Coordinates of C-alpha atoms in Angstrom, one line a residue:
R1277 CA 13.8 14.2 -24.5
G1278 CA 10.4 15.1 -23.0
Q1279 CA 10.2 11.7 -21.3
V1280 CA 13.7 12.0 -19.9
R1281 CA 13.0 15.5 -18.5
L1282 CA 9.8 14.3 -17.0
A1283 CA 11.7 11.5 -15.3
Q1284 CA 14.1 14.1 -14.0
Q1285 CA 11.3 16.2 -12.6
K1286 CA 12.2 19.0 -15.1
L1287 CA 8.6 19.8 -15.7
E1288 CA 8.9 23.1 -17.6
G1289 CA 11.4 21.6 -20.1
A1290 CA 9.4 18.4 -20.5
E1291 CA 6.2 20.4 -21.2
D1292 CA 8.0 22.4 -23.9
D1293 CA 9.2 19.2 -25.6
F1294 CA 5.8 17.5 -25.5
E1295 CA 4.1 20.6 -26.7
A1296 CA 6.5 20.9 -29.6
V1297 CA 5.6 17.4 -30.7
R1298 CA 1.9 18.1 -30.3
V1299 CA 2.1 21.2 -32.5
A1300 CA 3.7 19.1 -35.2
Q1301 CA 1.5 16.0 -34.6
P1302 CA -1.8 17.0 -32.8
A1303 CA -2.9 13.4 -32.4
N1304 CA 0.4 12.1 -31.1
A1305 CA -0.7 10.0 -28.1
A1306 CA 2.7 9.9 -26.4
A1307 CA 2.9 13.7 -26.5
L1308 CA -0.6 14.2 -25.2
A1309 CA 0.1 11.7 -22.4
G1310 CA 3.3 13.5 -21.5
L1311 CA 1.5 16.8 -21.3
G1312 CA -1.1 15.1 -19.0
Q1313 CA 1.6 13.7 -16.7
V1314 CA 3.3 17.2 -16.5
A1315 CA -0.1 18.7 -15.6
L1316 CA -0.7 16.1 -12.9
R1317 CA 2.7 16.6 -11.3
A1318 CA 2.1 20.4 -11.3
R1319 CA -1.3 19.6 -9.7
R1320 CA -3.2 21.1 -12.6
F1321 CA -5.7 18.3 -12.5
E1322 CA -8.3 19.6 -15.0
D1323 CA -5.5 20.1 -17.6
G1324 CA -4.3 16.6 -16.8
I1325 CA -7.8 15.1 -17.5
R1326 CA -8.1 17.0 -20.8
F1327 CA -4.7 15.8 -22.1
L1328 CA -5.0 12.2 -20.9
E1329 CA -8.5 11.8 -22.3
A1330 CA -7.2 13.1 -25.6
A1331 CA -4.3 10.7 -25.5
L1332 CA -6.7 7.8 -25.0
R1333 CA -8.8 8.9 -27.9
A1334 CA -5.7 8.9 -30.0
D1335 CA -4.5 5.5 -28.8
P1336 CA -7.4 3.6 -27.0
R1337 CA -5.1 0.7 -26.2
A1338 CA -2.9 2.8 -23.9
D1339 CA -4.7 1.6 -20.8
R1340 CA -1.7 2.4 -18.6
L1341 CA -2.9 6.0 -18.7
R1342 CA -6.1 5.0 -16.9
Y1343 CA -4.3 5.1 -13.5
P1344 CA -3.1 8.7 -13.7
L1345 CA -6.4 9.7 -15.2
G1346 CA -8.2 8.0 -12.3
I1347 CA -6.1 9.9 -9.8
A1348 CA -6.8 13.2 -11.6
Y1349 CA -10.6 12.5 -11.5
R1350 CA -10.3 11.6 -7.8
E1351 CA -8.5 14.9 -7.0
T1352 CA -11.3 16.8 -8.7
G1353 CA -14.0 15.0 -6.7
Q1354 CA -15.3 13.0 -9.7
D1355 CA -15.3 9.7 -7.8
A1356 CA -17.3 7.6 -10.3
Q1357 CA -15.0 8.5 -13.1
A1358 CA -12.0 7.9 -10.9
R1359 CA -13.2 4.4 -10.0
A1360 CA -14.0 3.5 -13.6
N1361 CA -10.6 4.5 -14.8
L1362 CA -8.7 2.9 -11.9
D1363 CA -10.6 -0.4 -12.5
A1364 CA -9.6 -0.3 -16.2
Y1365 CA -5.9 0.3 -15.5
G1366 CA -3.5 -1.9 -17.5
K1367 CA 0.1 -2.0 -18.7
T1368 CA 0.1 -0.8 -22.3
E1369 CA 1.9 2.5 -22.9
P1370 CA 1.0 5.0 -25.7
L1371 CA 2.6 4.0 -28.9
V1372 CA 5.7 6.0 -30.0
A1373 CA 6.1 5.2 -33.7
D1374 CA 9.5 6.7 -34.7
P1375 CA 11.6 4.7 -37.2
L1376 CA 14.6 6.9 -36.5
L1377 CA 14.6 5.8 -32.9
A1378 CA 14.2 2.2 -33.9
D1379 CA 17.3 2.5 -36.1
M1380 CA 19.2 4.1 -33.3
A1381 CA 18.3 1.3 -30.9
R1382 CA 19.7 -1.2 -33.3
M1383 CA 22.9 0.6 -34.1
T1384 CA 24.0 2.2 -30.8
R1385 CA 25.3 1.0 -27.5
S1386 CA 24.4 3.4 -24.7
S1387 CA 23.3 3.6 -21.1
Q1388 CA 19.7 3.4 -22.2
F1389 CA 20.4 0.4 -24.5
Y1390 CA 21.8 -1.6 -21.6
L1391 CA 19.1 -0.4 -19.3
E1392 CA 16.4 -1.8 -21.6
Q1393 CA 18.4 -5.0 -22.0
G1394 CA 18.4 -5.3 -18.2
Y1395 CA 14.7 -4.8 -17.9
A1396 CA 14.0 -7.5 -20.5
A1397 CA 16.3 -9.9 -18.6
S1398 CA 14.6 -9.1 -15.3
R1399 CA 11.1 -9.7 -16.8
A1400 CA 12.4 -13.1 -18.1
G1401 CA 13.6 -14.0 -14.5
R1402 CA 17.3 -13.8 -15.5
V1403 CA 18.4 -11.6 -12.6
D1404 CA 22.1 -12.2 -12.9
A1405 CA 22.0 -11.1 -16.6
A1406 CA 19.9 -8.1 -15.6
V1407 CA 22.4 -7.0 -13.0
E1408 CA 25.2 -7.3 -15.6
S1409 CA 23.4 -5.1 -18.0
F1410 CA 22.6 -2.5 -15.3
R1411 CA 26.3 -2.4 -14.4
K1412 CA 27.1 -1.7 -18.0
A1413 CA 24.5 1.1 -18.1
V1414 CA 26.1 2.7 -15.0
K1415 CA 29.5 2.3 -16.5
F1416 CA 28.4 4.1 -19.7
N1417 CA 26.8 6.9 -17.6
P1418 CA 27.6 7.0 -13.9
A1419 CA 25.1 9.9 -13.5
D1420 CA 22.2 8.0 -15.0
V1421 CA 19.8 7.9 -12.0
A1422 CA 17.5 5.3 -13.6
A1423 CA 20.5 3.0 -14.2
L1424 CA 21.7 3.4 -10.6
V1425 CA 18.2 2.7 -9.2
S1426 CA 17.8 -0.3 -11.5
L1427 CA 21.1 -1.7 -10.5
G1428 CA 20.2 -1.3 -6.8
Q1429 CA 17.0 -3.1 -7.4
G1430 CA 18.7 -6.0 -9.2
L1431 CA 21.3 -6.4 -6.4
S1432 CA 18.5 -6.4 -3.8
L1433 CA 16.9 -9.3 -5.8
L1434 CA 20.2 -11.2 -5.4
G1435 CA 20.2 -10.4 -1.6
Q1436 CA 23.2 -8.1 -1.9
D1437 CA 21.5 -5.4 0.2
T1438 CA 24.6 -3.5 1.3
E1439 CA 25.7 -2.8 -2.3
A1440 CA 22.1 -2.1 -3.3
M1441 CA 21.9 0.5 -0.6
A1442 CA 25.0 2.2 -1.9
Y1443 CA 23.5 2.6 -5.4
F1444 CA 20.3 4.0 -4.0
E1445 CA 22.3 6.5 -2.0
R1446 CA 24.2 7.5 -5.2
A1447 CA 21.0 7.9 -7.1
L1448 CA 19.5 10.1 -4.3
A1449 CA 22.7 12.2 -4.2
L1450 CA 22.1 13.0 -7.9
D1451 CA 18.3 13.3 -7.6
P1452 CA 17.1 13.8 -4.0
D1453 CA 13.5 13.6 -5.0
H1454 CA 13.6 10.4 -7.0
P1455 CA 10.5 8.5 -5.8
V1456 CA 11.5 5.0 -6.7
A1457 CA 15.0 5.4 -5.1
H1458 CA 13.3 6.6 -1.9
Y1459 CA 10.8 3.7 -2.0
R1460 CA 13.4 1.0 -2.7
R1461 CA 15.8 2.4 0.0
G1462 CA 12.8 2.4 2.4
T1463 CA 12.2 -1.3 1.7
L1464 CA 15.8 -2.1 2.6
Y1465 CA 15.5 -0.1 5.8
E1466 CA 12.2 -2.0 6.5
G1467 CA 14.0 -5.3 6.0
E1468 CA 16.6 -4.2 8.6
G1469 CA 13.8 -3.5 11.1
D1470 CA 14.3 0.3 10.9
D1471 CA 10.7 1.4 10.4
R1472 CA 11.5 5.0 11.3
A1473 CA 14.0 5.4 8.4
A1474 CA 11.7 3.5 6.1
T1475 CA 8.8 5.8 7.0
T1476 CA 10.9 8.9 6.1
D1477 CA 11.7 7.4 2.7
Y1478 CA 8.1 6.4 1.9
Q1479 CA 6.9 9.9 2.8
A1480 CA 9.6 11.4 0.5
A1481 CA 8.4 9.2 -2.3
L1482 CA 4.8 10.2 -1.8
K1483 CA 5.6 13.8 -1.6
V1484 CA 6.9 13.7 -5.2
D1485 CA 4.4 11.1 -6.4
P1486 CA 1.1 11.0 -4.4
G1487 CA -0.2 8.2 -6.5
Y1488 CA 2.6 5.8 -5.6
T1489 CA 0.4 3.1 -4.1
Q1490 CA 3.1 0.7 -3.0
A1491 CA 4.8 3.4 -1.0
R1492 CA 1.6 4.4 0.7
V1493 CA 0.8 0.8 1.6
R1494 CA 4.2 0.3 3.1
L1495 CA 4.1 3.6 4.8
A1496 CA 0.8 2.7 6.5
D1497 CA 2.2 -0.6 7.7
A1498 CA 5.4 1.0 9.1
L1499 CA 3.4 3.6 10.9
M1500 CA 1.2 0.9 12.5
R1501 CA 4.3 -0.9 13.7
L1502 CA 5.6 2.3 15.2
G1503 CA 2.4 2.9 17.1
R1504 CA 1.6 6.1 15.1
Y1505 CA -2.0 5.0 14.7
P1506 CA -3.7 8.2 13.5
E1507 CA -1.2 8.6 10.7
A1508 CA -1.5 4.9 9.8
A1509 CA -5.3 5.2 9.6
D1510 CA -5.0 8.2 7.3
A1511 CA -2.5 6.4 5.1
Y1512 CA -4.6 3.3 4.8
G1513 CA -7.6 5.4 3.9
R1514 CA -5.7 7.0 1.0
V1515 CA -4.6 3.7 -0.6
E1516 CA -6.1 3.5 -4.1
V1517 CA -6.7 -0.1 -5.2
A1518 CA -9.5 -1.7 -7.1
G1519 CA -12.1 -4.4 -6.2
E1520 CA -11.9 -6.6 -3.2
Q1521 CA -8.3 -5.5 -2.4
R1522 CA -9.8 -2.4 -0.9
A1523 CA -11.3 -4.5 1.9
L1524 CA -7.9 -5.3 3.3
F1525 CA -6.9 -1.6 3.6
K1526 CA -10.3 -0.6 5.1
Y1527 CA -9.9 -3.4 7.6
R1528 CA -6.4 -2.2 8.6
E1529 CA -7.7 1.4 8.7
G1530 CA -10.3 0.1 11.2
L1531 CA -7.6 -1.6 13.3
A1532 CA -5.6 1.6 13.4
Y1533 CA -8.6 3.5 14.7
L1534 CA -9.3 0.7 17.3
A1535 CA -5.7 0.9 18.5
D1536 CA -6.1 4.7 18.8
G1537 CA -9.3 4.3 20.8
R1538 CA -11.5 5.9 18.1
C1539 CA -14.3 3.3 18.1
G1540 CA -16.8 5.2 15.9
E1541 CA -14.3 5.7 13.1
A1542 CA -13.1 2.1 13.5
I1543 CA -16.6 0.7 13.1
T1544 CA -17.3 2.8 10.0
A1545 CA -14.1 1.6 8.3
L1546 CA -14.7 -2.1 9.3
E1547 CA -18.3 -2.0 8.0
S1548 CA -16.9 -0.6 4.7
A1549 CA -14.5 -3.5 4.6
R1550 CA -17.4 -6.0 5.1
A1551 CA -19.5 -4.3 2.4
I1552 CA -16.6 -4.8 -0.1
K1553 CA -15.7 -8.4 1.0
K1554 CA -18.7 -10.0 2.6
D1555 CA -17.0 -13.3 3.6
S1556 CA -13.8 -12.1 5.3
G1557 CA -13.3 -13.9 8.6
E1558 CA -10.7 -11.3 9.8
V1559 CA -13.2 -8.5 9.2
F1560 CA -16.0 -10.5 11.0
Q1561 CA -13.7 -10.9 14.0
A1562 CA -12.7 -7.2 14.2
L1563 CA -16.3 -6.1 13.8
A1564 CA -17.5 -8.5 16.5
R1565 CA -14.8 -7.3 18.9
A1566 CA -15.5 -3.6 18.1
Y1567 CA -19.3 -4.1 18.6
S1568 CA -18.6 -5.9 21.9
S1569 CA -16.1 -3.5 23.4
C1570 CA -16.9 0.0 22.1
P1571 CA -19.2 1.9 24.5
E1572 CA -21.2 3.9 21.9
V1573 CA -22.6 0.9 19.9
I1574 CA -26.4 0.2 19.8
Q1575 CA -28.0 -2.9 21.1
E1576 CA -28.6 -4.2 17.6
Q1577 CA -24.9 -4.1 16.9
R1578 CA -24.1 -6.0 20.1
R1579 CA -26.6 -8.7 19.0
E1580 CA -24.9 -8.8 15.7
S1581 CA -21.6 -9.4 17.4
V1582 CA -22.9 -12.6 18.8
E1583 CA -24.0 -13.8 15.3
L1584 CA -20.6 -12.9 13.9
A1585 CA -18.6 -14.5 16.7
T1586 CA -20.8 -17.7 16.7
T1587 CA -20.2 -18.1 12.9
L1588 CA -16.5 -17.7 13.4
F1589 CA -16.3 -20.1 16.3
Q1590 CA -18.3 -22.8 14.5
A1591 CA -16.1 -22.5 11.5
R1592 CA -12.9 -22.7 13.6
P1593 CA -13.2 -23.3 17.4
D1594 CA -9.8 -21.9 18.4
E1595 CA -8.7 -19.7 21.2
A1596 CA -8.9 -16.4 19.3
H1597 CA -12.5 -17.1 18.2
A1598 CA -13.4 -18.3 21.7
E1599 CA -12.1 -14.9 23.0
T1600 CA -14.3 -13.1 20.5
L1601 CA -17.4 -15.2 21.5
A1602 CA -16.9 -14.5 25.2
M1603 CA -16.7 -10.8 24.5
A1604 CA -19.8 -10.9 22.3
Y1605 CA -21.8 -12.7 25.1
A1606 CA -20.7 -10.1 27.6
G1607 CA -21.7 -7.4 25.2
V1608 CA -25.4 -8.6 25.2
G1609 CA -25.4 -9.2 29.0
D1610 CA -25.1 -13.0 28.8
W1611 CA -22.6 -12.9 31.7
Q1612 CA -22.6 -16.6 32.6
R1613 CA -21.6 -17.8 29.2
A1614 CA -19.0 -15.0 28.9
V1615 CA -17.5 -16.0 32.3
D1616 CA -17.5 -19.7 31.5
I1617 CA -15.6 -19.3 28.2
Q1618 CA -13.2 -16.7 29.6
T1619 CA -12.5 -18.8 32.7
R1620 CA -11.3 -21.7 30.5
L1621 CA -9.2 -19.3 28.4
V1622 CA -7.5 -17.9 31.5
E1623 CA -6.7 -21.4 32.7
Q1624 CA -5.1 -22.2 29.3
Y1625 CA -3.1 -19.0 29.3
R1626 CA -1.9 -19.6 32.9
L1627 CA -0.8 -23.1 32.1
R1628 CA 1.6 -21.9 29.4
S1629 CA 2.6 -18.7 31.1
D1630 CA 1.3 -16.7 28.2
P1631 CA 2.1 -13.0 28.1
L1632 CA -1.6 -12.2 27.4
L1633 CA -2.6 -13.8 30.7
E1634 CA -2.9 -10.4 32.5
W1635 CA -5.2 -9.0 29.8
H1636 CA -7.4 -12.0 29.8
T1637 CA -7.6 -12.0 33.6
A1638 CA -8.7 -8.4 33.4
Q1639 CA -11.4 -9.4 30.9
L1640 CA -12.6 -12.1 33.1
Q1641 CA -12.9 -9.7 36.1
A1642 CA -14.9 -7.3 33.9
F1643 CA -17.3 -10.1 33.0
L1644 CA -17.7 -11.1 36.7
E1645 CA -18.5 -7.5 37.5
K1646 CA -21.0 -7.5 34.6
R1647 CA -19.0 -5.1 32.5
P1648 CA -18.3 -5.5 28.8
A1649 CA -14.9 -6.2 27.4
N1650 CA -12.2 -3.6 28.2
S1651 CA -10.9 -3.4 24.6
A1652 CA -11.0 -5.3 21.4
W1653 CA -7.3 -6.4 21.7
P1654 CA -4.6 -5.6 24.2
S1655 CA -2.4 -2.6 23.5
G1656 CA 0.6 -3.7 21.3
H1657 CA -1.1 -6.9 20.2
R1658 CA 0.5 -8.5 17.1
I1659 CA -2.7 -7.7 15.1
Y1660 CA -1.6 -4.0 15.4
R1661 CA 1.8 -4.9 13.9
P1662 CA 1.0 -6.0 10.3
E1663 CA 3.5 -7.9 8.2
P1664 CA 4.8 -5.9 5.2
I1665 CA 2.7 -6.2 2.1
G1666 CA 3.2 -4.9 -1.5
A1667 CA 6.3 -4.9 -3.6
G1668 CA 9.5 -5.3 -1.6
P1669 CA 13.2 -5.6 -2.1
R1670 CA 12.8 -9.1 -3.5
Q1671 CA 10.3 -8.2 -6.2
P1672 CA 11.1 -7.7 -9.9
V1673 CA 13.0 -4.7 -11.1
G1674 CA 10.8 -1.7 -12.0
R1675 CA 8.2 0.5 -10.3

């Protein structure tokens, strides 16, 4: 009952239930974990840390608790502990050893029974069977929000987006703050090209669950495509992922700052991305262009832009890397090389009537006048409109 109340955001009732179990069984890992989750949602982060650590001592295999524990440590400023726990995050839930529940699961047919049956079918890749089970769950209990959301997810896996949207709407009518319903409806809006509506849903999901990483990633991308660059940079900066994955979001944070004309912050973010992933060509290119076009960089950084651009061009001598090399040469005052490369680029763009011709012509004029590049990329360039990443409407059912 505590877990059901927690899912319904009924924090006070959930806390009472978990506490009742803890009083009877002080080392019950599931009860301790539940108290920790309640504390986190109530933003009592110190209490959350205390309960979650106790839960892990009671059941060390429950590595799924490492994620909320890492978020709690981050919110209290304990970054090393936060990173260690986020890196150790897994999928094992705290064990609930209750023979009475096991007997009930075997003997009963209920909304929850069919819901679990549907999850198992989804994990096995049997989407049609999963949807059938979710329909039965909704039939048993039309007010079961988890069943409505799961049915919507299953239908979206089958490409039945209109019906899926209807179930997400029903779920949100019953529980306006349900984070997964908001997130999944947002992915459908995003698939329709409605980034404004998607953004509203992702923000609603994050308001309830600030640690909802998939929602934050998609929010950042949607904000970028809408041209809301300061908000996008902030969202990318708040994405919590482990290892080299962080480089991608620091890179996109840097792009958002570049698009917004905030060169210093862009370079800081891009240099962080390079420190995490030292061989990323896209990070090299963004840094080279930032060093070449930003007015406040030092001469050492301009020289480094030539090294980066040369490495990229030697690896793949295409137009994009030629553009970067021309900008880098201009940045160090090697005007003739910059003009020679840019002239050839302008001729190629003119031959095919490329929409970027005007921007490249302006770049050439700047080099002829012995001025550095006007900007890293033209306003509205596709690099500032990232393709969606993260779990979308075609991904398996669940969070």
